[in-house]
Amino acid sequence: MRVLLVGGGGREHAIGEALVKGGAELYVVSKHKNPGLARLAKGYGIAKETDVERVLKFAKEWNVELAFIGPEAPLEAGIVNALESEGIPTVGPTKEAARLETNKAWAREFMERNDIPGRKMFKVFDDVQEMRGWIDEYGKPVVVKPLGLTGGKGVKVVGYQLKDNEEAKEYAEHLIKKDGKVLIEERTDGVEFTLQVFTDGKKVVPMPLVQDYPHAYEDDVGPITGGMGSYSCPNHLLPFITRDDWKKALETLEETIKAMKKEGYPYKGILYGQFMLSGKGPVLIEYNARFGDPEAINVLSILDDNLLEISLGIVEGKLRNAKFLNKATVVKYIAPQGYPENPVRGVRIEIHEDGILKEGARVIYASIDENLTLLGSRALAIVGIGDSLEEAEKIAERGVKHVKGPIFYRKDVGTRRSIEKRISIMRELRGDFEPNSC
Ligand code: GLY
């Protein structure tokens, strides 16, 4: 079956591999030629992923029978609506359904009117004085969010990217002047985790939980990035998450899918919940209308099932359960020095793939071209899979040594020390808390 994949990052390399393994004949459109995808693809078109007309032209030229959308920006541009109106069934939500990610105020209001569990307090402001007065009266630390897509860079939290509520008011005022509106939320303390599900609009099929490391530098400091790495555990939970927490997070996503259908925006594709495990249980930080990057790499590395069949199940409304191996995964992204603020670009790096494979690790290509020249974002990921988290982490770490150049990565991703830190945060919040094994 001829399948179009839109997007050329690490997430899409992992999706492309899984589709080909499932029997797909792969065609890719992305803004650069991902060397991993180029090896797998029968056809490769270079275009901006939001250029719906050009993507559609390639899709027709290749006569594709199914499409799979990787990133969020083309969803917002209405790529699913356009492909489906040409008779090409597509894995991904329509523009209207993708508002769960692309319009953060809409998503919060949707949760409120449908009584979705895992909500947090929020307010939307278009008036600077009103916003300032409300934050003063509220008094507790807030989160300031632009309403639309910002590639993970627009959200600022008091105590982290913002010193105090005074700085929050300044930033919120700037956003009102720029965008007309701003979203202010209460700050929720705890530990973040990712739950991704497949859905055909009715059935919801969970994938293993993953934890992402969004900060640029070790010990969770520095600017927020797309994610410098991630891990998952053989039991598909995380050390600080109980089965009961997991069930609550899943209920949030299940109720979301039900309510989307009820409101007339049936949602199909992958729904990603970014949760904060607070002292009182999981709270939804935000929805994403696609796989996470790097989280897709973790779960697809242990998918013991056929992604092409799952994709057909999604578009035909016949989704069935999916199996995943009981293995641990560790993904370490390698980024150009200076990423994300001032990355080295245009420099060729050395990637000794044979050496990486000999260590038992896998390579996933991302923002790097066919000459292995850095393009400015996360360049490639090294993946370790093992029976235990320790084993997976060691494999990934050994693999990284075979990449040389002006690059950096986080050594602490998936290490016991970094996980202990998260467990101790939960101990402080929960008192009686007992970690589960990973
Ligand atoms: N890893 C965060 C994201 O994909 O948005």
Coordinates of C-alpha atoms and ligand atoms in Angstrom, one line a residue, residues 212 226 272 288 290-295, ligand 1:
D212 CA 10.6 13.5 28.3
G226 CA 11.7 20.1 21.9
Y272 CA -0.9 13.0 23.3
N288 CA -0.9 17.5 21.5
R290 CA 0.1 14.1 17.2
F291 CA 2.9 11.8 18.4
G292 CA 5.5 13.4 20.7
D293 CA 9.1 13.9 19.6
P294 CA 11.0 12.1 21.1
E295 CA 8.2 10.1 22.7
Ligands
GLY1 N1 8.3 16.2 23.5 C1 7.3 17.2 23.5 C2 6.5 17.3 22.3 O1 6.5 16.5 21.4 O2 5.7 18.2 22.2

